[in-house]
PDB file of C-alpha atoms in Angstrom:
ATOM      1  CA  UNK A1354     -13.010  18.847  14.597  1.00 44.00           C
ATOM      2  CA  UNK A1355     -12.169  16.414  17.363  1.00 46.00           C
ATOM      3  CA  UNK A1356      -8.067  17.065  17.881  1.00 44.00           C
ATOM      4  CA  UNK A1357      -7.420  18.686  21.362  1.00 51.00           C
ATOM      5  CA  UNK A1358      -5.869  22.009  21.245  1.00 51.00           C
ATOM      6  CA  UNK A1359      -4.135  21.653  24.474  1.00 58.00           C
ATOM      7  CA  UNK A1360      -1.765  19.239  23.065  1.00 72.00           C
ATOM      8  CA  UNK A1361      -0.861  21.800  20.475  1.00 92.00           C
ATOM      9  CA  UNK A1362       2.020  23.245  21.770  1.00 91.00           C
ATOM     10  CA  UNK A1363       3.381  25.060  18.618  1.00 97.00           C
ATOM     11  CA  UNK A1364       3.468  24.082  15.214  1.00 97.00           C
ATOM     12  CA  UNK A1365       5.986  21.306  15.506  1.00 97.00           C
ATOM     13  CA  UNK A1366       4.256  20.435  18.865  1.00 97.00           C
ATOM     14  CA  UNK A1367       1.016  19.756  17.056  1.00 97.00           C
ATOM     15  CA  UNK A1368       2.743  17.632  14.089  1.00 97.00           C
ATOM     16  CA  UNK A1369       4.847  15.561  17.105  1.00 97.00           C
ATOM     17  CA  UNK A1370       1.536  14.827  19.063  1.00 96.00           C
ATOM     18  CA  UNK A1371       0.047  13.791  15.682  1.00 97.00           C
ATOM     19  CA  UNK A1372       2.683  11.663  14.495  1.00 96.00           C
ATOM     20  CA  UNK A1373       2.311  10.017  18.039  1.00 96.00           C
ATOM     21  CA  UNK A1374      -1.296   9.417  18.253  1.00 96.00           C
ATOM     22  CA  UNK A1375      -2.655   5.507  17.760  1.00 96.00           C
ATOM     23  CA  UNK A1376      -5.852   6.586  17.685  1.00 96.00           C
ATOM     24  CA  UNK A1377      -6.539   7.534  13.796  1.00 97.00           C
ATOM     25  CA  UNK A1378      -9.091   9.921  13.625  1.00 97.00           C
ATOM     26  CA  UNK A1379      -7.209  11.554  16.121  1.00 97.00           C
ATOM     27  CA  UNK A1380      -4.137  11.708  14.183  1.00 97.00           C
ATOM     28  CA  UNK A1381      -5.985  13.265  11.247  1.00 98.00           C
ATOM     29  CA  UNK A1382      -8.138  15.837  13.674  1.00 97.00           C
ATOM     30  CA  UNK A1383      -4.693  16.655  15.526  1.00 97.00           C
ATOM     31  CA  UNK A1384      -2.941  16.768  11.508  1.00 98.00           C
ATOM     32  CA  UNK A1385      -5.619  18.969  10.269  1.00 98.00           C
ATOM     33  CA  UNK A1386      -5.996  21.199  13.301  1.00 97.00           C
ATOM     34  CA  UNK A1387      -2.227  22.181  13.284  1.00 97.00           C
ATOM     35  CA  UNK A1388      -2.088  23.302   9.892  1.00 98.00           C
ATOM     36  CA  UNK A1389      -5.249  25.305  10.496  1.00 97.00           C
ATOM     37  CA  UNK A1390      -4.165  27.239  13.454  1.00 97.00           C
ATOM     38  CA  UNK A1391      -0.818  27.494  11.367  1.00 97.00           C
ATOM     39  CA  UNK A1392      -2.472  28.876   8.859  1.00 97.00           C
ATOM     40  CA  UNK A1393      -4.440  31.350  10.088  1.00 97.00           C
ATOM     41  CA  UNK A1394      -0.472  32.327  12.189  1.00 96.00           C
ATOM     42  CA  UNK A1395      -1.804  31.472  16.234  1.00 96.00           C
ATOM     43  CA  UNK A1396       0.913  29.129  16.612  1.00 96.00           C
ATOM     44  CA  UNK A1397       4.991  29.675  16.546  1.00 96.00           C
ATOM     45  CA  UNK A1398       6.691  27.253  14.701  1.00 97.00           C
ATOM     46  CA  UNK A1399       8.371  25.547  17.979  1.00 95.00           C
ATOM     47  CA  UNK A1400       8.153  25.669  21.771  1.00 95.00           C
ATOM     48  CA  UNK A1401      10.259  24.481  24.763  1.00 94.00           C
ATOM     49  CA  UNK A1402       6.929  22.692  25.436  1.00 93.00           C
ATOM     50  CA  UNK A1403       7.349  20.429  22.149  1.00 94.00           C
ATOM     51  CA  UNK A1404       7.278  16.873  22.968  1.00 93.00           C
ATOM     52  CA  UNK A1405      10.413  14.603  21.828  1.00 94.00           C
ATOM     53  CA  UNK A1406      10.146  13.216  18.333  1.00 91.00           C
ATOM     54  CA  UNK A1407       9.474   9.487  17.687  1.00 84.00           C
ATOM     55  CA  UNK A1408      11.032   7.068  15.898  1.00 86.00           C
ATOM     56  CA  UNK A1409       7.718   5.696  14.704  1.00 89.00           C
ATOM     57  CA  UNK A1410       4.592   6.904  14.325  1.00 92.00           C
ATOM     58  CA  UNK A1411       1.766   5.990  16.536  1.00 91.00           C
ATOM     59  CA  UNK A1412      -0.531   3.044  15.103  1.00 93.00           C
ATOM     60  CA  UNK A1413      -3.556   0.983  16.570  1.00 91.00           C
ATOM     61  CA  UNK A1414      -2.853  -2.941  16.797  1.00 90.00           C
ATOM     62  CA  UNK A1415      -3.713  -3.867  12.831  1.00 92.00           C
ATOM     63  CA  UNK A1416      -2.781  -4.191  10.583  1.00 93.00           C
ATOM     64  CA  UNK A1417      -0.668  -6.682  10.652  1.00 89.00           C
ATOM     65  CA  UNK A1418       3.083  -5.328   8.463  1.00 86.00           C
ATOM     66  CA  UNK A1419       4.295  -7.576   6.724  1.00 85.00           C
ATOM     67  CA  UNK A1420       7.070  -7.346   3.663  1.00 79.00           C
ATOM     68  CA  UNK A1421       6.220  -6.287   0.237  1.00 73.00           C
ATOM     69  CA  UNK A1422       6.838  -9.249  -1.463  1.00 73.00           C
ATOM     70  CA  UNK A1423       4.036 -11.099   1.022  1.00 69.00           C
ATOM     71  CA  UNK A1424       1.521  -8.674  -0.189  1.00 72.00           C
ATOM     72  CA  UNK A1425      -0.958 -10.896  -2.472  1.00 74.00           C
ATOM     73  CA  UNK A1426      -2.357  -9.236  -6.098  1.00 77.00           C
ATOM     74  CA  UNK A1427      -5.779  -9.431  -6.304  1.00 79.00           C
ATOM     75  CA  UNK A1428      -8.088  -8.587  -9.333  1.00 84.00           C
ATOM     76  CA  UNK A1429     -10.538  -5.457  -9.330  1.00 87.00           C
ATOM     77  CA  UNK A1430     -12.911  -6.677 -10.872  1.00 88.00           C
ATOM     78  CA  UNK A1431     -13.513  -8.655  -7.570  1.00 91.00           C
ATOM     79  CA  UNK A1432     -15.009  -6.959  -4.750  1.00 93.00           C
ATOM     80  CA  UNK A1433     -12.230  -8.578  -2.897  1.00 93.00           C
ATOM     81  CA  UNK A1434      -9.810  -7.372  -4.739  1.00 93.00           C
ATOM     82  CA  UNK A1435     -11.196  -3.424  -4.961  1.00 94.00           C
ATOM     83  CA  UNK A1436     -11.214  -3.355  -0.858  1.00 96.00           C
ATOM     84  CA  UNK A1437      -7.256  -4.972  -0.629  1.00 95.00           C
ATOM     85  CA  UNK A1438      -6.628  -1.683  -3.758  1.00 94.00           C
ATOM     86  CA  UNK A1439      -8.391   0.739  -1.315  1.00 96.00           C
ATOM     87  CA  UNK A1440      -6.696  -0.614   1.571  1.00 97.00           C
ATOM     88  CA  UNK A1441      -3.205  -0.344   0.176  1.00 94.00           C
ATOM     89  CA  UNK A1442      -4.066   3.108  -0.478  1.00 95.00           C
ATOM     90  CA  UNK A1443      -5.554   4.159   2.570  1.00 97.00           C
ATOM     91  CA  UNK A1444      -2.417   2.908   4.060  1.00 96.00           C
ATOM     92  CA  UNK A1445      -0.590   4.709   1.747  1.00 94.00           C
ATOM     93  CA  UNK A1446      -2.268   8.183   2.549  1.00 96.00           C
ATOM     94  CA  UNK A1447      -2.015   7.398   6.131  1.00 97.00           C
ATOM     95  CA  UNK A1448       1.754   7.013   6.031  1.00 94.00           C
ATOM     96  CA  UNK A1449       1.839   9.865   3.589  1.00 95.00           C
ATOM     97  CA  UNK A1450       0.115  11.948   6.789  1.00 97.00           C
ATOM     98  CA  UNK A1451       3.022  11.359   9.170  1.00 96.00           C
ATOM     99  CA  UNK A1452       5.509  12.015   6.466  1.00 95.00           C
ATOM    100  CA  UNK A1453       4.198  15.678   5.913  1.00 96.00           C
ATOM    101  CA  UNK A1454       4.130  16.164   9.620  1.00 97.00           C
ATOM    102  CA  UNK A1455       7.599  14.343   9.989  1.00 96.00           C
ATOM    103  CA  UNK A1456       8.919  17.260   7.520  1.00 96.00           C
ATOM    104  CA  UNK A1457       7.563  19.958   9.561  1.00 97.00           C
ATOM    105  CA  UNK A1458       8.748  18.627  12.883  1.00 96.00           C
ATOM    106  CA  UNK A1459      11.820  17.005  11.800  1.00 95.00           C
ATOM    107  CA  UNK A1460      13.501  20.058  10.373  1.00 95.00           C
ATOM    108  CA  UNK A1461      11.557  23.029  12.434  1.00 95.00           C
ATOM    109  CA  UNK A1462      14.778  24.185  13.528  1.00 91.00           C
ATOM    110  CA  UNK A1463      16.522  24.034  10.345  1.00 89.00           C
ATOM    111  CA  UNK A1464      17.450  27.301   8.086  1.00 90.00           C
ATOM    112  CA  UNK A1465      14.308  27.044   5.963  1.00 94.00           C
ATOM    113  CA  UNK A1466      11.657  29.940   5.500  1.00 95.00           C
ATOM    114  CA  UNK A1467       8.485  29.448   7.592  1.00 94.00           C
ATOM    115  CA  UNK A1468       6.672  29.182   3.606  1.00 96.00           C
ATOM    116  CA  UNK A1469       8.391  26.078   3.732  1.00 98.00           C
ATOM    117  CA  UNK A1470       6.174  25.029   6.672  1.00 98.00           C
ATOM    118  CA  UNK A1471       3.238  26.179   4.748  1.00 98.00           C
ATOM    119  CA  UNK A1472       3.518  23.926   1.901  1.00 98.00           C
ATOM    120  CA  UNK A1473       3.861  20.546   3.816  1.00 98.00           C
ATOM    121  CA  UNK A1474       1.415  21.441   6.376  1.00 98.00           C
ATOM    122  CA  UNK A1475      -0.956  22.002   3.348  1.00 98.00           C
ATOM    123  CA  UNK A1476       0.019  18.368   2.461  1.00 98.00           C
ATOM    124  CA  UNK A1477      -0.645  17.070   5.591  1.00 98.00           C
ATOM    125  CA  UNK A1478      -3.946  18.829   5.591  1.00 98.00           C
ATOM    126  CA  UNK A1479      -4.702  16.788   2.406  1.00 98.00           C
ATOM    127  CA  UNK A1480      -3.441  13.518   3.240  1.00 98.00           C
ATOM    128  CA  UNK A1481      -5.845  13.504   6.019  1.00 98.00           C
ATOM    129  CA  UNK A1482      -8.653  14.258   4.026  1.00 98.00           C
ATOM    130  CA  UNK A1483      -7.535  11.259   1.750  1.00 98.00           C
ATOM    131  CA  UNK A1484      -7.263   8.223   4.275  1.00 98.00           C
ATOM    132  CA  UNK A1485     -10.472   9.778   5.462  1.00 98.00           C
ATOM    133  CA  UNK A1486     -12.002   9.469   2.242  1.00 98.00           C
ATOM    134  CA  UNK A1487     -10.769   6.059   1.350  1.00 98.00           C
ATOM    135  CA  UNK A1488     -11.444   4.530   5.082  1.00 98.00           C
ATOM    136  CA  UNK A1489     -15.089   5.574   4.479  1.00 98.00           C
ATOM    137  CA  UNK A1490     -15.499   4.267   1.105  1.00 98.00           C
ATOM    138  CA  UNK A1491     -13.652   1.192   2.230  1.00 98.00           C
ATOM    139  CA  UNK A1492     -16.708   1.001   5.387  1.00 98.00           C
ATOM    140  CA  UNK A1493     -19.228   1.841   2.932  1.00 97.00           C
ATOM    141  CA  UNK A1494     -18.241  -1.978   0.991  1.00 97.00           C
ATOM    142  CA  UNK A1495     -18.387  -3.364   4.542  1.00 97.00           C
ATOM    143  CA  UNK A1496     -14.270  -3.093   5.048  1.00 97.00           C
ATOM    144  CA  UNK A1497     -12.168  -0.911   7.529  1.00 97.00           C
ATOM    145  CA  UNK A1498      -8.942  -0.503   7.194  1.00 97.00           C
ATOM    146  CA  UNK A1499      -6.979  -2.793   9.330  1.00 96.00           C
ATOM    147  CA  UNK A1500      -8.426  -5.577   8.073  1.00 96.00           C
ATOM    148  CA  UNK A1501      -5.541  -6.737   5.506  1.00 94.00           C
ATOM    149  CA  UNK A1502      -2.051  -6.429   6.144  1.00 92.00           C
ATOM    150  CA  UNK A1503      -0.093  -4.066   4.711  1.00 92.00           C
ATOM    151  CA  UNK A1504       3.637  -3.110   4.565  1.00 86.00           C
ATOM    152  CA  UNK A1505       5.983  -0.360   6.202  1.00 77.00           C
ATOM    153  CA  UNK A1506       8.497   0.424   3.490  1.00 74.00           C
ATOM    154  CA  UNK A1507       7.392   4.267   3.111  1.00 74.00           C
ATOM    155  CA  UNK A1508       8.329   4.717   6.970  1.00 78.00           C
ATOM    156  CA  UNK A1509      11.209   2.930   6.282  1.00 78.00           C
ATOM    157  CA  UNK A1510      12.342   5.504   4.015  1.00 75.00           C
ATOM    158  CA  UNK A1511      11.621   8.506   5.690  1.00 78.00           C
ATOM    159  CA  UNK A1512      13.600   6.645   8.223  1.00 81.00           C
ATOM    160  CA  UNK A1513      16.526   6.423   5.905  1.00 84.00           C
ATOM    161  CA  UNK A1514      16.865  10.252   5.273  1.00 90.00           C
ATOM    162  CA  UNK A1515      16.040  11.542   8.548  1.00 88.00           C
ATOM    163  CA  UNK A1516      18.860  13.616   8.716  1.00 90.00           C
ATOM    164  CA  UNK A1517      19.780  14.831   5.657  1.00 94.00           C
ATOM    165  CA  UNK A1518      16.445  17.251   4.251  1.00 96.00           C
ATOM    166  CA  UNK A1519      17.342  17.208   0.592  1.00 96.00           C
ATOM    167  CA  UNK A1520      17.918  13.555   0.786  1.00 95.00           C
ATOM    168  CA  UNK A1521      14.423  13.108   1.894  1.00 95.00           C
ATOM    169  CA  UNK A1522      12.861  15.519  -0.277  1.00 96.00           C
ATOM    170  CA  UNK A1523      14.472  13.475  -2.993  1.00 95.00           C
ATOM    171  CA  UNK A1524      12.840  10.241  -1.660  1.00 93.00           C
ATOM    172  CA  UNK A1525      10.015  11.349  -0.847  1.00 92.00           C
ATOM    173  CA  UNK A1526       7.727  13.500  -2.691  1.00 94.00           C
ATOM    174  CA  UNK A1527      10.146  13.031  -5.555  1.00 95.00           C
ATOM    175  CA  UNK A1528      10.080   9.283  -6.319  1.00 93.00           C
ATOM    176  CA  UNK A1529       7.472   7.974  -3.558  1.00 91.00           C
ATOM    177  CA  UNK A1530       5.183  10.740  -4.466  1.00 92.00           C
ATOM    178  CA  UNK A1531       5.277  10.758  -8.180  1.00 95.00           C
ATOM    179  CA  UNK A1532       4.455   7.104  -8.328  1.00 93.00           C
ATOM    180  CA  UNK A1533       1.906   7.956  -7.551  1.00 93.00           C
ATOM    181  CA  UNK A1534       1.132  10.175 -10.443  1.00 96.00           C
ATOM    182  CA  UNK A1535       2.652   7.211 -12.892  1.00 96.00           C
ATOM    183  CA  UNK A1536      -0.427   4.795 -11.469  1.00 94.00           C
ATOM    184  CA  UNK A1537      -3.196   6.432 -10.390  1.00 95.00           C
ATOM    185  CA  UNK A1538      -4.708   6.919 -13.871  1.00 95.00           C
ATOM    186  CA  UNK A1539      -4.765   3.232 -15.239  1.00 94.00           C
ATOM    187  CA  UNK A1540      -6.401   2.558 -11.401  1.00 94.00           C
ATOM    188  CA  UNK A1541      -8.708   5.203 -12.088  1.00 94.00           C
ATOM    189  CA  UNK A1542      -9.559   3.837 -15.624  1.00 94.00           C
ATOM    190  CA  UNK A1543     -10.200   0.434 -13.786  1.00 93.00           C
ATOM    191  CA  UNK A1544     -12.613   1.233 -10.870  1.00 94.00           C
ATOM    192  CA  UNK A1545     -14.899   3.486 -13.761  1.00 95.00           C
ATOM    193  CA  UNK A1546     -14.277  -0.123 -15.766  1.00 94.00           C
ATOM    194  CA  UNK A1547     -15.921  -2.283 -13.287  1.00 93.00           C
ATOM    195  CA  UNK A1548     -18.490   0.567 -12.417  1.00 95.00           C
ATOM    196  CA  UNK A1549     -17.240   1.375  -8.865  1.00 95.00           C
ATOM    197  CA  UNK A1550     -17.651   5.230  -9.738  1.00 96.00           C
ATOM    198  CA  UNK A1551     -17.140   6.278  -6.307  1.00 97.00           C
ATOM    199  CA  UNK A1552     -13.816   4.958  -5.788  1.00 97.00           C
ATOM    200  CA  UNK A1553     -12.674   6.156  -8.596  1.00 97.00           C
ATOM    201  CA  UNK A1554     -13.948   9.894  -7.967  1.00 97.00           C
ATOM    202  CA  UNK A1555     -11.977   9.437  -4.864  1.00 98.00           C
ATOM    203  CA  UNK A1556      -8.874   8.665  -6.902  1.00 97.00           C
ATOM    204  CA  UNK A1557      -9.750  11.737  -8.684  1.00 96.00           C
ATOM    205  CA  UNK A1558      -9.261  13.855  -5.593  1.00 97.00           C
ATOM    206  CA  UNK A1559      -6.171  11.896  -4.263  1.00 97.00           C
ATOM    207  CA  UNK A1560      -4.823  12.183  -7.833  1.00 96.00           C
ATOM    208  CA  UNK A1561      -5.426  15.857  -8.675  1.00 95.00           C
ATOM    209  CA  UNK A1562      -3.769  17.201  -4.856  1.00 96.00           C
ATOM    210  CA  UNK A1563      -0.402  14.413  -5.337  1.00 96.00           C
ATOM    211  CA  UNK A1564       0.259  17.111  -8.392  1.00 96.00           C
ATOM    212  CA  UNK A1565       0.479  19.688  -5.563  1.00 96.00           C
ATOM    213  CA  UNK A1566       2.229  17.614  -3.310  1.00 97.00           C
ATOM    214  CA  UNK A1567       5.160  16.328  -5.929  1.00 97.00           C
ATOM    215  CA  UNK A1568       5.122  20.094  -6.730  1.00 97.00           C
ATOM    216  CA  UNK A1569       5.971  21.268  -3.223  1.00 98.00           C
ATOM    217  CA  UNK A1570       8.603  18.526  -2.998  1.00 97.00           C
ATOM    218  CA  UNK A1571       9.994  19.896  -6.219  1.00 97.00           C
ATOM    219  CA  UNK A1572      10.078  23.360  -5.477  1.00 97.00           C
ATOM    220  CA  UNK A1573      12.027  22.631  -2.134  1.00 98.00           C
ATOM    221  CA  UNK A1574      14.445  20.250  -3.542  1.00 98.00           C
ATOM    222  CA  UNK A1575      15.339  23.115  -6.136  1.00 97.00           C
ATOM    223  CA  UNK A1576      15.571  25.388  -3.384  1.00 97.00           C
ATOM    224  CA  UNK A1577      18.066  23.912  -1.274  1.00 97.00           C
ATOM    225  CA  UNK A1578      20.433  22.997  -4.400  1.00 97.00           C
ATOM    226  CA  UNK A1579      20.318  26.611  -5.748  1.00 97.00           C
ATOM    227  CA  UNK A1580      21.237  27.858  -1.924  1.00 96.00           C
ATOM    228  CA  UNK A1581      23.923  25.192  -2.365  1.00 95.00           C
ATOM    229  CA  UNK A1582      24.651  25.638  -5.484  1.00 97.00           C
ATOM    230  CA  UNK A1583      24.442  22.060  -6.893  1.00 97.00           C
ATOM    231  CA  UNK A1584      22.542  20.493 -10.540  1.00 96.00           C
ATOM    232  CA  UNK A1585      19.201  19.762  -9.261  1.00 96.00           C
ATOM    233  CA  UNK A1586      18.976  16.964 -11.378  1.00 96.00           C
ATOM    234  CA  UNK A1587      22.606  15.254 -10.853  1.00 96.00           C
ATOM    235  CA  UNK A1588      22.122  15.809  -7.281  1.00 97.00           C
ATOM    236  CA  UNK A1589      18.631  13.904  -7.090  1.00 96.00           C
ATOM    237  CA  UNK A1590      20.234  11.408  -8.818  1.00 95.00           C
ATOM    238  CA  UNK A1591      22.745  11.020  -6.264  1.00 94.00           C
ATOM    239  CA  UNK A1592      20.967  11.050  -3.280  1.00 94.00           C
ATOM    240  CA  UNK A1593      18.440   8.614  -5.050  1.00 92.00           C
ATOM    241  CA  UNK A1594      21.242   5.836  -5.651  1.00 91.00           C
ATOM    242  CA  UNK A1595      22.470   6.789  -2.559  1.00 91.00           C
ATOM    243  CA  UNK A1596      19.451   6.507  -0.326  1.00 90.00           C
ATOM    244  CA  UNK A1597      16.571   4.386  -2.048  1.00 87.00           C
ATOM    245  CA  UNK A1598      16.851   0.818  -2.527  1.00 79.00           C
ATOM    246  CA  UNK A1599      16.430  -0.864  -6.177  1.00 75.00           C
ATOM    247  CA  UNK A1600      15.539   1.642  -9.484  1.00 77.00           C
ATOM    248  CA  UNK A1601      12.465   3.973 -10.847  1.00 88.00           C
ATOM    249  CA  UNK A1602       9.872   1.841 -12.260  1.00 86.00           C
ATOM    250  CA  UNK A1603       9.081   3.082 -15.895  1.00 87.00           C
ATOM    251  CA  UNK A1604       6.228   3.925 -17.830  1.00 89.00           C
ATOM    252  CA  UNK A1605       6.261   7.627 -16.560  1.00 94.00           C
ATOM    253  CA  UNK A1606       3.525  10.098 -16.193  1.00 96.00           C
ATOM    254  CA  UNK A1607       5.963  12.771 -17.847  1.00 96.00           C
ATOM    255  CA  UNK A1608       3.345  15.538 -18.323  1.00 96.00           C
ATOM    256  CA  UNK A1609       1.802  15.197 -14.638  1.00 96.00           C
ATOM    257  CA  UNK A1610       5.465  15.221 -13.023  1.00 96.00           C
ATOM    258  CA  UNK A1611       6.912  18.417 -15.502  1.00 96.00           C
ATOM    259  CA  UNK A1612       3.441  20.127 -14.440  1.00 94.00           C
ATOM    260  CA  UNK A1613       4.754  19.811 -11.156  1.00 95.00           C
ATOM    261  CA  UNK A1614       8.625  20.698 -11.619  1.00 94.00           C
ATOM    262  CA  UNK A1615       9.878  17.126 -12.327  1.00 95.00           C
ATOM    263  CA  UNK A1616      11.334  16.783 -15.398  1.00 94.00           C
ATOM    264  CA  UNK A1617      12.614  13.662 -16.817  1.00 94.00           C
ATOM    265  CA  UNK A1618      16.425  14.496 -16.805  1.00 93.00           C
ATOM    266  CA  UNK A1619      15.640  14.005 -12.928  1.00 94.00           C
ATOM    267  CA  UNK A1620      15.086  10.549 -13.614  1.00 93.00           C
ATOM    268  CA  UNK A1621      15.384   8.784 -16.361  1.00 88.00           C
ATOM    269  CA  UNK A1622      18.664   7.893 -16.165  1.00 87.00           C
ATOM    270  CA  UNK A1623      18.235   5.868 -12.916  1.00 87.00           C
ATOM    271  CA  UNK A1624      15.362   3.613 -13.901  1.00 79.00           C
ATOM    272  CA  UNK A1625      15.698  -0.136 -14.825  1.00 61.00           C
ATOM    273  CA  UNK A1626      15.548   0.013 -18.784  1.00 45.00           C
ATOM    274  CA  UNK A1627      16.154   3.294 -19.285  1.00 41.00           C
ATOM    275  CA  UNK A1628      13.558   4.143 -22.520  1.00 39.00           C
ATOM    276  CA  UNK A1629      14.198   7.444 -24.356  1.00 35.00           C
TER     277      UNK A1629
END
């Protein structure tokens, strides 16, 4: 692994110095490094040494952000169109990296066990194997990512929540997350359609770990509520109209979001056109 272990002060040292670095295989060495050595329990969870938290992660030059609404649709069954999908989603999985480590680093000095830590440093772990995965398979069809532009509304609402932890739990794994479980399938059942089997066994991986991520987010939001003694489910659905712009975008992957704690009374009553 290429990270540098002198910049790995301490748990939330190592996710800080991560979340800085421009440089991306850095990021994902320095991501994947900390949550090794926090594994394995040779780092403390903070130092005096810790670096100051950013307000934004650490990027090279491109892409380009733009707004959502300027992002063009393109077909898969295009070759065109399958790099722009895989590009979306590396970008997706790269922003999901920084989130994880955000977590960690964020809220390393809040009243939260150190399993806690665990579980988002395993999701940073896996994040950075998935914009790893896709960045390859998007050089292997003669792309990189960076090429297309690409937009910053998941920073945006990490950004939102950044000092309230349920509220970004919420926001997060609950609803950016478990999108994620609501598309991946019919994307999956695309890329096998149009014979790109390799992008869709990575879609496989991605898919099968989200259910662990969403899980962890789960698990945590139910946690704080029951120390607080609050409805899990009213609760989400406050913070959610309080703290994410627009409403949940049906059809639901019910099964894959109750295997991982997330039942619909979380959220069917916020979507658009609410269907039983």
């Amino acid at each position: 692994m290429t990270g540098s272990p002198e910049t790995i002060t301490s748990l939330r040292g190592g996710a800080i110095a991560a979340i800085l670095a421009a440089d991306l295989d850095r990021k994902t060495a320095l991501a994947q490094e900390s949550a090794t050595r926090w594994f394995a329990r040779t780092l403390s969870l903070r130092s005096p040494l810790d670096p100051p938290l950013a307000d934004r992660p650490g990027r090279p030059e491109k892409p380009d952000l733009v707004p959502p609404k300027h992002m063009e649709k393109r077909s898969l069954h295009t070759l065109k169109g399958r790099i722009a999908l895989l590009h979306a989603i590396a970008h997706i999985e790269l922003n999901a990296v920084d989130l994880a480590l955000d977590i960690v680093a964020r809220f390393a000095t809040g009243p939260v066990p150190n399993s806690f830590f665990d579980g988002w440093m395993q999701v940073a772990f896996e994040e950075a194997k998935h914009f790893r995965m896709v960045r390859a398979r998007l050089r292997e069809l003669g792309a990189d990512y960076g090429d297309l532009p690409a937009h910053d509304g998941l920073w945006q609402a990490a950004h939102a929540t950044r000092t309230d932890l349920t509220a970004r739990l919420a926001v997060v794994p609950l609803i950016l997350e478990a999108r994620g479980l609501d598309v991946t399938p019919a994307l999956q059942a695309k890329m096998r359609e149009t014979g790109d089997l390799e992008s869709a066994a990575i879609l496989d991986v991605i898919y099968n770990d989200e259910k662990g991520h969403v899980a962890v987010g789960a698990k945590w939001f139910r946690f704080l509520c029951a120390r607080e003694k609050r409805d899990p489910a009213r609760t989400f659905q406050e913070l959610v109209r309080a703290n994410f712009r627009g409403s949940l975008k049906a059809p639901f992957n019910d099964i894959a979001r109750a295997e991982a704690g997330l039942t619909p009374s979380f959220y069917r009553s916020l979507t658009s056109t609410s269907s039983a």
